[in-house]
Amino acid sequence: MNNKGFGRRILTSPYIVWSAIFVIVPLLIMVYFALTDNNGIFTIQNLQGIGKYKKAFGLSILYAVIATVITLVISYPMAYFMTKMNISSQRMIMMIVMLPMWTNFLIRTYSWITILANKGIINTVLNRLGFHTLRLINTPGAVILGMVYDFIPYMILPIYSVMCKIDNSLLEAASDLGSNGFSRLRRVIIPLSVPGVISGITMVFVPSVSTFYISQKLGGNKTLLIGDAIEYLFNAGPDFYNIASALSLVLMVMILICLAVMNKFTNEDDGGVII
């Protein structure tokens, strides 16, 4: 037994070392910079100074919530109808969903610039049809569209995974008891798919609230999210590392609270997110 325990520790040691070097150590460095000034003296002024970034925090949360709701509205019926298809069709649809993820994130975002620009694909078609040019790029709608497009696979996959596990005998029993299609959906399918929904919401909301590249390319300088502020401060030089770390620390705490709340509604067996 002791030999087995020693062997397990040997096998898990690379993971522990990896976590320590690439996860724990960077977090400790971030906390250190967030709670010290440029001279390395302990202070909470960095945390007190994040109030002027409350608009960026608010916009980040607002856009992330809107993007998450849109992805859920699109993904839930799509995942449901996928489960009703035959196996070959399910695999084909799954490949279509996963295909954009094989392309670099930056390229996917740049592609929307080509589509939404004033002389992009959409406006070119509209102009040829006699319509005026629409302002699509550098708008909040473009930012939210980019979030939805880039993160929607993370909503579809967990919902689809959970729905596939629903026992058909439960649906048959509901039908035998007089439930119609809508009643089966409301009383059986939706309650049993909640873990997948919660997991999908988490997997979309977390990257959406912390994104910065999408807002920079699709929102222009008029949309400043908290990720943009952090990225700008870090690029501004060492004098701004402390306030940037403080913003990162607050954002990380917000995300951890979100994960902890979501974790209360799901469990490991149902494919939910576990922290």
C-alpha angles and dihedrals in degrees: 000000000000090000090052091049091049091048091051091051090051091051093048096043095087089055091049092049091046092050092047094050102039103028114021099037095050090048091052090049090051092050090048093053092043092055099041137060128233090282094053094252118143114257141151095208090103091060091044090053096058091084091088088061094056091109090056090049091048094049091046092053093043095050092043091052092048092047091047093051092048093049090049093050090051099038102047099062090038092054090045095053090044089062090055093057126088119265096261092051091048091053091049093050090045090053090051090051093048096041097084089052089063088064121080114268092233093052091050091052094046090052090065090056088060090049099044102034121116088254094031131120098278096047092043090057092045092050092051089051090054099258127130122256113272123218101237105144124070092028134116088247091059091052092051090045090054091050092050093048096046098043105033093097088062089059098043098048101056093042091049091046093054095043091054089060095056108114111240089214088070091056091046091050090050090051091049088053091056102265117149125211095277092046091051089050093049099040103033116014101042096047092047093047095051094100090056091047092051091048091049093048090052094047092051101038097049098056091037094056092049100039121120109162095064093052092047095052101034101028101041120204092318095074114063114179125181091258089056091051093051093047092048093049093049090050091048092073143262093305089070099043092097098055090041089053090049090054090047091050093052091047091050091051090050091051093047090051089050091050092047092052092047090047090062090065099049143041139209096257092057093053096254128148114274125196 
